[in-house]
């Protein structure tokens, strides 16, 4: 008899860079904010922060740019840029997002969200893209004491969805997100966005996919669904 395939109970999504192609917008917005206040904030500066929690971002900015750097003021400029862009252009969804969501629903997977973005902003994005309805559980960055790369957000998401972390498959695009999910004991499928995984991150992955469409094929091949 052929070997049994692994049972998949739930899939937990990251949001920015994984579901939505927003990291590039954030990069342009931070560069704009930096120009406004006299600092160079480019991709090289931002890459270590992809997927990271707010506290880590504040500490990083002040370590690199000085303890007097007004992070909240700079972030307001960045947020205004992002808001104007999205109002004009809409939320840019990653290819395969709707196909993957529909596939998971059709196959009766539990679906959760675990994003570093705070609730108000995240829910606005989810409704703009009309994907809020797909989720059984939503966990936002302001619902945990320690954000990514700490495991808290994925532990909470698996708890809320009533599955052990080992039965949850996490979709992540960032290295900080991978560290968070792996530390929680989840199986991580990475779909890299702005930064490719190094050897250390690659060793933590269950799979690496090039797109959300590839995730569908990965799940079909690897798990009973």
Backbone as JSON, one array per atom type, in Angstrom:
{
  "sequence": "XXXXXXXXXXXXXXXXXXXXXXXXXXXXXXXXXXXXXXXXXXXXXXXXXXXXXXXXXXXXXXXXXXXXXXXXXXXXXXXXXXXXXXXXXXXXXXXXXXXXXXXXXXXXXXXXXXXXXXXXXXXXXXXXXXXXXXXXXXXXXXXXXXXXXXXXXXXXXXXXXXXXXXXXXXXXXXXXXXXXXXXXXXXXXXXXXXXXXXXXXXXXXXXXXXXXXXXXXXXXXXXXX",
  "N": [[0.84, -1.2, 0.0], [0.46, 2.32, -0.7], [2.27, 4.91, 1.1], [0.67, 6.71, 3.77], [-0.52, 10.01, 3.35], [0.21, 13.2, 4.9], [-1.99, 14.58, 7.28], [-3.59, 17.63, 6.92], [-4.66, 20.2, 8.94], [-5.16, 22.95, 9.32], [-4.6, 26.23, 7.91], [-2.56, 29.0, 8.27], [-2.33, 32.35, 7.52], [0.07, 34.87, 6.82], [-0.01, 38.43, 6.16], [0.83, 41.12, 4.83], [2.91, 41.32, 2.03], [2.6, 38.64, 1.61], [-0.17, 37.91, 1.16], [-0.93, 40.35, 0.09], [0.55, 42.67, -2.16], [2.1, 44.66, -0.78], [4.49, 45.39, 0.42], [6.31, 46.63, -1.28], [5.05, 49.06, -1.69], [5.15, 50.06, 0.9], [7.92, 50.37, 1.11], [8.43, 52.43, -0.73], [6.96, 54.39, 0.52], [8.27, 54.71, 2.98], [10.73, 55.65, 2.03], [9.9, 58.08, 0.99], [9.01, 59.35, 3.35], [11.45, 59.49, 4.69], [12.88, 61.27, 3.03], [11.4, 63.57, 3.5], [12.03, 64.21, 6.12], [14.73, 64.2, 6.24], [16.36, 61.86, 6.13], [17.93, 58.87, 4.88], [16.12, 56.22, 3.88], [16.1, 53.28, 2.7], [15.68, 50.21, 0.72], [17.71, 48.48, 1.58], [18.09, 49.33, 4.18], [15.55, 48.74, 5.23], [15.07, 45.98, 4.88], [15.84, 44.08, 6.99], [13.68, 44.41, 8.69], [11.36, 43.38, 7.64], [8.23, 42.06, 8.17], [8.5, 42.31, 10.92], [7.77, 43.14, 14.41], [6.22, 46.09, 15.9], [7.64, 47.22, 18.1], [10.24, 46.24, 17.75], [10.84, 47.51, 15.34], [10.85, 50.24, 16.09], [13.03, 50.3, 17.88], [15.09, 49.51, 16.17], [15.15, 51.6, 14.23], [15.88, 53.77, 15.87], [18.32, 52.92, 16.83], [19.82, 52.86, 14.51], [19.48, 55.44, 13.43], [19.67, 57.23, 15.45], [18.94, 58.12, 18.87], [17.14, 60.17, 19.19], [15.46, 60.1, 17.07], [12.3, 60.54, 15.65], [10.19, 58.24, 15.49], [7.39, 57.74, 15.4], [6.35, 60.05, 14.22], [7.58, 59.95, 11.68], [6.44, 57.58, 10.8], [3.78, 58.3, 10.59], [3.84, 60.0, 8.37], [4.61, 58.14, 6.46], [2.37, 56.41, 6.6], [0.3, 58.07, 5.7], [1.08, 58.41, 3.05], [0.82, 55.76, 2.11], [-1.94, 55.37, 2.5], [-3.1, 57.24, 0.72], [-2.16, 56.2, -1.68], [-3.43, 53.66, -1.77], [-6.11, 54.4, -1.75], [-6.33, 55.47, -4.25], [-5.35, 53.47, -6.03], [-6.2, 51.01, -5.08], [-6.06, 47.85, -3.25], [-3.26, 45.87, -3.79], [-3.36, 42.61, -4.75], [-1.71, 39.47, -4.3], [-0.8, 37.27, -6.97], [-2.86, 34.42, -7.4], [-4.09, 34.44, -4.93], [-6.95, 34.46, -4.49], [-7.65, 32.09, -5.72], [-6.29, 30.24, -4.1], [-7.53, 30.7, -1.61], [-10.2, 29.97, -2.17], [-9.83, 27.29, -2.84], [-8.93, 26.22, -0.37], [-11.2, 26.65, 1.23], [-13.07, 25.09, -0.13], [-12.03, 22.57, 0.35], [-12.38, 22.35, 3.02], [-10.55, 23.32, 4.94], [-9.43, 24.81, 7.98], [-9.01, 28.29, 8.33], [-6.82, 30.85, 9.15], [-5.62, 34.11, 10.17], [-2.55, 35.74, 10.82], [-1.11, 38.51, 11.49], [1.36, 41.1, 11.67], [0.45, 43.64, 11.41], [-1.65, 46.17, 12.81], [-5.04, 45.93, 14.11], [-7.08, 47.79, 13.07], [-6.02, 48.87, 10.67], [-5.35, 46.49, 9.29], [-7.86, 45.21, 8.98], [-9.14, 46.98, 7.32], [-7.68, 46.62, 4.95], [-8.26, 43.91, 4.44], [-11.02, 43.98, 3.97], [-11.08, 45.69, 1.78], [-9.95, 44.06, -0.16], [-11.8, 42.09, -0.21], [-11.56, 39.67, 1.24], [-11.9, 39.13, 3.87], [-14.03, 37.53, 4.65], [-13.21, 34.92, 4.33], [-11.83, 33.99, 6.52], [-11.59, 32.09, 9.5], [-10.49, 32.71, 11.91], [-8.87, 35.59, 13.23], [-5.88, 37.17, 13.99], [-4.21, 39.94, 15.19], [-1.48, 42.35, 15.13], [-1.66, 44.0, 17.4], [-2.75, 42.41, 19.29], [-1.09, 40.79, 20.69], [1.54, 40.49, 23.12], [4.21, 40.27, 22.42], [5.46, 40.63, 19.26], [6.16, 39.24, 15.93], [9.64, 38.53, 15.48], [9.01, 36.73, 17.55], [7.23, 33.85, 18.88], [4.58, 34.25, 19.67], [2.24, 35.21, 18.25], [1.59, 33.22, 16.42], [1.21, 31.07, 18.09], [-1.06, 31.97, 19.43], [-2.87, 32.15, 17.29], [-3.09, 29.44, 16.5], [-4.15, 28.4, 18.83], [-6.63, 29.76, 18.98], [-7.83, 28.73, 16.72], [-8.14, 26.22, 17.44], [-6.31, 24.08, 17.1], [-3.33, 22.12, 17.33], [-0.04, 23.59, 17.13], [1.61, 22.03, 15.46], [-0.16, 20.93, 13.66], [-0.8, 23.0, 12.08], [-0.31, 24.81, 9.16], [1.74, 27.29, 8.08], [1.79, 30.18, 6.08], [4.19, 32.25, 4.89], [6.08, 35.2, 4.02], [8.33, 36.53, 4.87], [11.53, 36.61, 6.58], [11.53, 37.14, 9.35], [8.91, 36.42, 9.93], [8.98, 33.68, 9.33], [10.75, 32.78, 11.34], [9.15, 33.31, 13.58], [6.9, 31.6, 13.17], [8.12, 29.07, 12.99], [9.31, 28.89, 15.49], [7.04, 28.65, 17.02], [6.32, 26.12, 16.47], [4.98, 25.43, 14.18], [4.4, 24.24, 10.79], [6.14, 25.55, 8.15], [5.49, 27.15, 5.14], [7.14, 28.95, 2.85], [6.75, 31.81, 0.85], [8.69, 33.71, -0.7], [9.11, 37.28, -0.69], [10.27, 40.22, -0.7], [12.8, 39.54, 0.26], [15.01, 36.87, -0.08], [15.27, 33.62, 1.49], [18.02, 32.86, 3.68], [20.55, 30.35, 4.39], [20.13, 29.53, 7.05], [17.41, 30.25, 7.53], [16.19, 28.76, 5.5], [16.54, 26.18, 6.43], [14.56, 25.97, 8.3], [12.22, 25.67, 6.98], [9.29, 24.02, 5.81], [8.43, 23.84, 3.2], [9.35, 25.66, 0.23], [7.83, 27.96, -1.87], [7.15, 29.45, -5.06], [4.96, 31.03, -5.6], [1.54, 31.84, -4.67], [-0.16, 30.25, -6.12], [1.47, 28.05, -6.5], [1.45, 27.1, -3.93], [-1.03, 25.86, -3.71], [-0.64, 23.58, -5.31], [1.37, 22.4, -3.85], [0.06, 21.73, -1.46], [-1.84, 19.96, -2.45], [-0.15, 17.91, -3.26], [1.18, 17.13, -0.94], [-0.52, 16.79, 1.26], [-3.43, 15.25, 2.72], [-6.4, 16.24, 1.36]],
  "CA": [[0.0, 0.0, 0.0], [1.24, 3.56, -0.68], [2.29, 5.54, 2.43], [-0.34, 7.73, 4.02], [-0.07, 11.41, 3.31], [0.03, 13.89, 6.17], [-3.26, 15.29, 7.4], [-3.48, 19.07, 7.14], [-5.83, 20.65, 9.68], [-5.4, 24.39, 9.23], [-3.6, 27.07, 7.25], [-2.49, 30.34, 8.85], [-1.75, 33.3, 6.57], [0.57, 36.22, 7.04], [-0.78, 39.32, 5.29], [1.63, 41.99, 3.96], [3.97, 40.62, 1.32], [2.17, 37.27, 1.34], [-1.47, 38.04, 0.51], [-0.98, 41.63, -0.62], [1.85, 43.14, -2.62], [2.17, 45.97, -0.12], [5.83, 45.72, 0.92], [6.92, 47.6, -2.21], [4.43, 50.35, -1.4], [5.72, 50.51, 2.17], [9.29, 50.82, 0.85], [8.36, 53.77, -1.34], [6.42, 55.31, 1.52], [9.34, 55.02, 3.94], [11.71, 56.49, 1.34], [9.28, 59.41, 0.94], [9.06, 59.9, 4.71], [12.85, 59.82, 4.97], [13.21, 62.5, 2.3], [10.71, 64.68, 4.15], [12.63, 64.57, 7.42], [16.18, 64.29, 6.11], [17.06, 60.58, 6.35], [17.87, 57.9, 3.8], [15.46, 54.98, 4.32], [15.95, 52.52, 1.47], [15.41, 48.78, 0.9], [18.78, 47.87, 2.38], [17.77, 49.69, 5.57], [14.28, 48.15, 5.66], [14.94, 44.53, 4.72], [15.83, 43.3, 8.25], [12.44, 44.65, 9.43], [10.2, 42.81, 6.97], [7.45, 41.17, 9.02], [8.82, 42.47, 12.33], [6.81, 43.82, 15.25], [6.38, 47.55, 16.03], [8.69, 47.53, 19.09], [11.52, 45.96, 17.09], [11.05, 48.57, 14.35], [11.22, 51.48, 16.79], [14.39, 50.13, 18.4], [16.01, 49.46, 15.03], [15.27, 52.95, 13.67], [16.62, 54.65, 16.78], [19.7, 52.43, 16.88], [20.51, 53.22, 13.26], [19.34, 56.85, 13.08], [19.85, 58.07, 16.63], [17.9, 57.95, 19.88], [16.16, 61.26, 19.1], [14.64, 59.93, 15.87], [10.87, 60.51, 15.96], [9.65, 57.15, 14.69], [5.94, 57.87, 15.21], [6.11, 61.12, 13.24], [7.96, 59.42, 10.37], [5.47, 56.56, 10.41], [2.55, 58.97, 10.16], [4.06, 60.43, 6.98], [4.58, 56.9, 5.68], [1.0, 55.9, 6.56], [-0.49, 58.96, 4.83], [1.46, 58.07, 1.68], [0.21, 54.47, 1.8], [-3.39, 55.54, 2.43], [-3.42, 57.93, -0.53], [-1.9, 55.28, -2.77], [-4.45, 52.62, -1.8], [-7.38, 55.01, -2.13], [-6.29, 55.7, -5.7], [-5.03, 52.28, -6.81], [-6.75, 49.79, -4.51], [-5.11, 46.95, -2.6], [-2.7, 44.94, -4.79], [-3.35, 41.23, -4.26], [-0.73, 38.59, -4.92], [-1.38, 36.27, -7.88], [-3.23, 33.14, -6.81], [-4.69, 34.58, -3.61], [-8.35, 34.02, -4.46], [-7.67, 30.66, -6.07], [-5.89, 29.49, -2.91], [-8.58, 30.82, -0.6], [-11.34, 29.15, -2.58], [-9.41, 25.89, -2.73], [-8.92, 25.82, 1.05], [-12.59, 26.58, 1.69], [-13.69, 23.94, -0.78], [-11.51, 21.36, 0.98], [-12.75, 22.41, 4.45], [-9.46, 23.7, 5.83], [-9.58, 25.98, 8.84], [-8.17, 29.36, 7.8], [-6.56, 31.9, 10.14], [-4.7, 35.19, 9.82], [-1.65, 36.18, 11.89], [-0.37, 39.61, 10.89], [1.94, 42.11, 12.56], [-0.32, 44.88, 11.24], [-2.67, 46.36, 13.83], [-6.38, 45.52, 13.68], [-7.82, 48.76, 12.27], [-5.44, 48.93, 9.33], [-5.45, 45.18, 8.65], [-9.24, 44.92, 8.58], [-9.42, 47.82, 6.16], [-7.09, 45.94, 3.79], [-8.99, 42.66, 4.19], [-12.31, 44.31, 3.37], [-10.82, 46.24, 0.44], [-9.67, 42.93, -1.05], [-12.93, 41.16, -0.1], [-11.1, 38.35, 1.71], [-12.2, 38.99, 5.3], [-15.03, 36.47, 4.81], [-12.62, 33.58, 4.25], [-11.09, 33.63, 7.73], [-12.27, 31.6, 10.7], [-9.83, 33.35, 13.05], [-7.96, 36.67, 12.86], [-5.03, 37.66, 15.08], [-3.51, 41.13, 14.72], [-0.27, 42.69, 15.87], [-1.95, 44.63, 18.68], [-3.39, 41.42, 20.16], [-0.05, 40.01, 21.37], [2.53, 41.31, 23.82], [5.45, 40.2, 21.65], [5.17, 40.3, 17.86], [7.19, 38.52, 15.19], [9.89, 37.1, 15.28], [8.6, 35.87, 18.67], [6.21, 32.89, 18.43], [3.29, 34.48, 20.33], [1.1, 35.42, 17.37], [1.21, 31.93, 15.83], [0.65, 30.26, 19.18], [-2.43, 32.44, 19.66], [-3.71, 31.78, 16.14], [-3.37, 28.0, 16.56], [-5.04, 28.2, 19.98], [-7.96, 30.24, 18.62], [-8.4, 27.87, 15.69], [-8.32, 24.93, 18.12], [-5.41, 23.08, 16.56], [-1.95, 22.2, 17.81], [0.81, 24.23, 16.12], [2.11, 21.05, 14.5], [-1.19, 20.68, 12.66], [-1.05, 24.25, 11.36], [0.66, 25.16, 8.14], [1.84, 28.75, 8.03], [2.27, 30.78, 4.84], [4.95, 33.45, 5.24], [6.98, 35.73, 2.99], [9.49, 37.19, 5.46], [12.38, 35.82, 7.48], [11.02, 37.31, 10.72], [7.7, 35.61, 10.02], [9.39, 32.27, 9.39], [11.28, 32.55, 12.68], [8.02, 33.3, 14.49], [6.09, 30.4, 12.97], [8.92, 27.88, 13.32], [9.46, 28.87, 16.95], [5.77, 28.21, 17.58], [6.16, 24.7, 16.19], [4.17, 25.24, 12.98], [5.09, 23.89, 9.56], [6.18, 26.83, 7.43], [5.65, 27.24, 3.7], [7.55, 30.32, 2.57], [6.63, 32.37, -0.49], [9.49, 34.92, -0.5], [8.69, 38.51, -1.35], [11.38, 41.16, -0.91], [14.07, 38.96, 0.69], [15.12, 35.41, -0.18], [15.79, 33.03, 2.73], [19.39, 32.36, 3.71], [20.64, 28.93, 4.75], [19.51, 29.34, 8.37], [15.95, 30.3, 7.37], [15.79, 27.65, 4.65], [16.52, 24.97, 7.24], [13.35, 25.98, 9.12], [11.05, 25.6, 6.12], [8.7, 22.77, 5.36], [8.53, 23.97, 1.76], [9.45, 27.0, -0.34], [7.06, 28.06, -3.1], [7.38, 30.7, -5.79], [3.73, 31.82, -5.68], [0.4, 31.24, -3.97], [-0.64, 29.16, -6.96], [2.31, 26.89, -6.21], [1.04, 26.57, -2.63], [-2.14, 24.93, -3.97], [-0.06, 22.32, -5.79], [2.12, 21.84, -2.72], [-0.91, 21.13, -0.55], [-2.41, 18.8, -3.14], [0.85, 16.85, -3.33], [1.75, 16.74, 0.34], [-1.47, 16.57, 2.35], [-4.79, 14.8, 2.43], [-7.28, 17.42, 1.32]],
  "C": [[0.87, 1.25, 0.0], [1.2, 4.19, 0.7], [1.2, 6.57, 2.56], [0.26, 9.12, 3.91], [-0.46, 12.1, 4.61], [-1.29, 14.66, 6.17], [-3.01, 16.76, 7.7], [-4.76, 19.56, 7.79], [-6.18, 22.1, 9.41], [-4.27, 25.08, 8.5], [-3.7, 28.47, 7.84], [-1.73, 31.25, 7.89], [-1.1, 34.47, 7.29], [-0.22, 37.12, 6.08], [0.12, 40.11, 4.34], [2.79, 41.22, 3.35], [3.62, 39.2, 0.96], [0.84, 37.27, 0.59], [-1.51, 39.26, -0.4], [0.42, 42.08, -0.99], [2.09, 44.55, -2.1], [3.59, 46.35, 0.33], [6.52, 46.74, 0.01], [6.34, 49.0, -1.99], [5.0, 50.91, -0.11], [7.15, 51.04, 1.97], [9.3, 52.21, 0.25], [7.88, 54.81, -0.34], [7.48, 55.69, 2.55], [10.41, 55.91, 3.3], [11.2, 57.93, 1.26], [9.34, 60.09, 2.3], [10.48, 60.31, 5.07], [13.28, 61.1, 4.28], [12.62, 63.72, 2.99], [11.42, 65.15, 5.41], [14.15, 64.47, 7.42], [16.95, 63.02, 6.41], [16.93, 59.71, 5.1], [17.3, 56.59, 4.34], [15.16, 54.18, 3.05], [15.72, 51.04, 1.77], [16.46, 48.1, 1.76], [18.54, 48.13, 3.87], [16.58, 48.89, 6.07], [14.25, 46.64, 5.68], [14.99, 43.72, 6.03], [14.52, 43.42, 9.03], [11.22, 44.02, 8.79], [9.51, 41.81, 7.9], [7.65, 41.36, 10.51], [7.75, 43.25, 13.08], [7.17, 45.3, 15.42], [7.54, 47.91, 16.98], [10.08, 47.33, 18.47], [11.85, 47.04, 16.07], [11.51, 49.88, 15.01], [12.67, 51.4, 17.27], [15.42, 50.16, 17.28], [16.23, 50.85, 14.45], [16.13, 53.83, 14.58], [18.07, 54.22, 16.94], [20.49, 52.89, 15.67], [20.54, 54.73, 13.02], [19.48, 57.8, 14.26], [18.67, 58.0, 17.58], [16.83, 59.04, 19.82], [15.25, 61.12, 17.89], [13.17, 59.75, 16.26], [10.18, 59.48, 15.06], [8.16, 57.36, 14.4], [5.6, 58.96, 14.2], [6.43, 60.63, 11.83], [6.94, 58.39, 9.89], [4.14, 57.17, 9.98], [2.67, 59.45, 8.72], [3.98, 59.22, 6.06], [3.16, 56.39, 5.51], [0.11, 56.75, 5.67], [-0.19, 58.68, 3.36], [0.76, 56.78, 1.25], [-1.3, 54.62, 1.6], [-3.8, 56.2, 1.11], [-3.22, 57.01, -1.73], [-3.03, 54.26, -2.9], [-5.82, 53.17, -2.17], [-7.46, 55.2, -3.64], [-6.2, 54.4, -6.48], [-5.71, 51.01, -6.33], [-5.66, 48.92, -3.91], [-4.57, 45.96, -3.63], [-2.58, 43.52, -4.23], [-2.3, 40.41, -5.0], [-1.43, 37.6, -5.86], [-1.67, 34.96, -7.17], [-3.93, 33.23, -5.48], [-6.11, 34.02, -3.58], [-8.48, 32.54, -4.81], [-7.31, 29.82, -4.86], [-6.97, 29.53, -1.84], [-9.78, 29.93, -0.93], [-11.03, 27.66, -2.49], [-9.47, 25.41, -1.29], [-10.34, 25.71, 1.61], [-13.3, 25.35, 1.14], [-13.28, 22.62, -0.11], [-11.66, 21.37, 2.5], [-11.55, 22.58, 5.38], [-9.94, 24.81, 6.77], [-8.58, 27.03, 8.35], [-8.04, 30.47, 8.85], [-5.62, 32.95, 9.56], [-3.85, 35.51, 11.04], [-0.74, 37.25, 11.31], [0.18, 40.57, 11.94], [1.2, 43.44, 12.48], [-1.42, 44.97, 12.29], [-4.07, 46.2, 13.23], [-7.05, 46.51, 12.73], [-7.32, 48.8, 10.84], [-5.6, 47.61, 8.59], [-6.86, 44.9, 8.16], [-9.66, 45.78, 7.38], [-8.89, 47.16, 4.89], [-7.89, 44.69, 3.43], [-10.34, 42.92, 3.53], [-12.13, 44.9, 1.97], [-10.63, 45.12, -0.58], [-10.79, 41.9, -1.06], [-12.48, 39.75, 0.28], [-11.38, 38.13, 3.19], [-13.09, 37.77, 5.55], [-14.43, 35.07, 4.82], [-12.07, 33.08, 5.59], [-12.0, 33.17, 8.86], [-11.75, 32.31, 11.94], [-8.91, 34.44, 12.52], [-7.2, 37.13, 14.09], [-4.15, 38.78, 14.52], [-2.34, 41.47, 15.63], [-0.52, 43.3, 17.23], [-2.71, 43.69, 19.62], [-2.38, 40.57, 20.92], [0.97, 40.94, 22.01], [3.84, 41.38, 23.03], [5.11, 39.77, 20.22], [6.28, 39.48, 17.23], [8.53, 39.24, 15.33], [9.6, 36.2, 16.48], [7.43, 34.99, 18.23], [4.78, 33.22, 18.84], [2.1, 34.51, 19.37], [0.64, 34.11, 16.72], [0.7, 30.96, 16.88], [-0.8, 30.66, 19.45], [-3.35, 32.03, 18.52], [-4.06, 30.29, 16.18], [-4.3, 27.68, 17.73], [-6.47, 28.59, 19.61], [-8.63, 29.33, 17.59], [-8.55, 26.44, 16.18], [-7.56, 23.79, 17.45], [-4.04, 23.22, 17.21], [-1.1, 22.86, 16.74], [1.33, 23.26, 15.06], [1.12, 20.67, 13.43], [-1.54, 21.92, 11.86], [0.08, 24.52, 10.37], [0.6, 26.67, 7.92], [2.4, 29.17, 6.68], [2.91, 32.12, 5.17], [5.82, 33.89, 4.07], [8.28, 36.26, 3.56], [10.26, 36.28, 6.4], [11.93, 35.94, 8.93], [9.75, 36.49, 10.94], [8.01, 34.13, 10.11], [9.92, 31.93, 10.78], [10.15, 32.44, 13.7], [7.24, 32.0, 14.39], [6.84, 29.14, 13.35], [9.11, 27.75, 14.82], [8.19, 28.4, 17.64], [5.53, 26.72, 17.35], [5.29, 24.4, 14.99], [5.05, 24.77, 11.82], [4.99, 25.07, 8.61], [6.39, 26.61, 5.93], [5.97, 28.7, 3.38], [7.35, 30.64, 1.09], [7.38, 33.7, -0.44], [8.98, 36.11, -1.3], [9.9, 39.38, -1.63], [12.75, 40.54, -0.62], [14.02, 37.44, 0.58], [15.68, 34.83, 1.13], [17.25, 32.64, 2.6], [19.38, 30.91, 4.17], [19.93, 28.65, 6.07], [17.99, 29.31, 8.27], [15.46, 29.11, 6.55], [15.69, 26.35, 5.43], [15.26, 24.86, 8.11], [12.09, 25.7, 8.3], [10.59, 24.17, 5.88], [8.76, 22.71, 3.83], [8.81, 25.43, 1.42], [8.71, 26.99, -1.67], [7.33, 29.41, -3.76], [6.16, 31.59, -5.85], [2.64, 31.14, -4.87], [-0.25, 30.14, -4.81], [0.17, 27.89, -6.72], [1.95, 26.27, -4.86], [-0.11, 25.57, -2.8], [-1.59, 23.57, -4.39], [0.72, 21.62, -4.7], [1.17, 21.11, -1.77], [-1.54, 19.89, -1.18], [-1.44, 17.62, -3.09], [1.22, 16.28, -1.98], [0.71, 16.29, 1.36], [-2.77, 15.98, 1.85], [-5.69, 16.02, 2.44], [-8.48, 17.11, 0.45]]
}
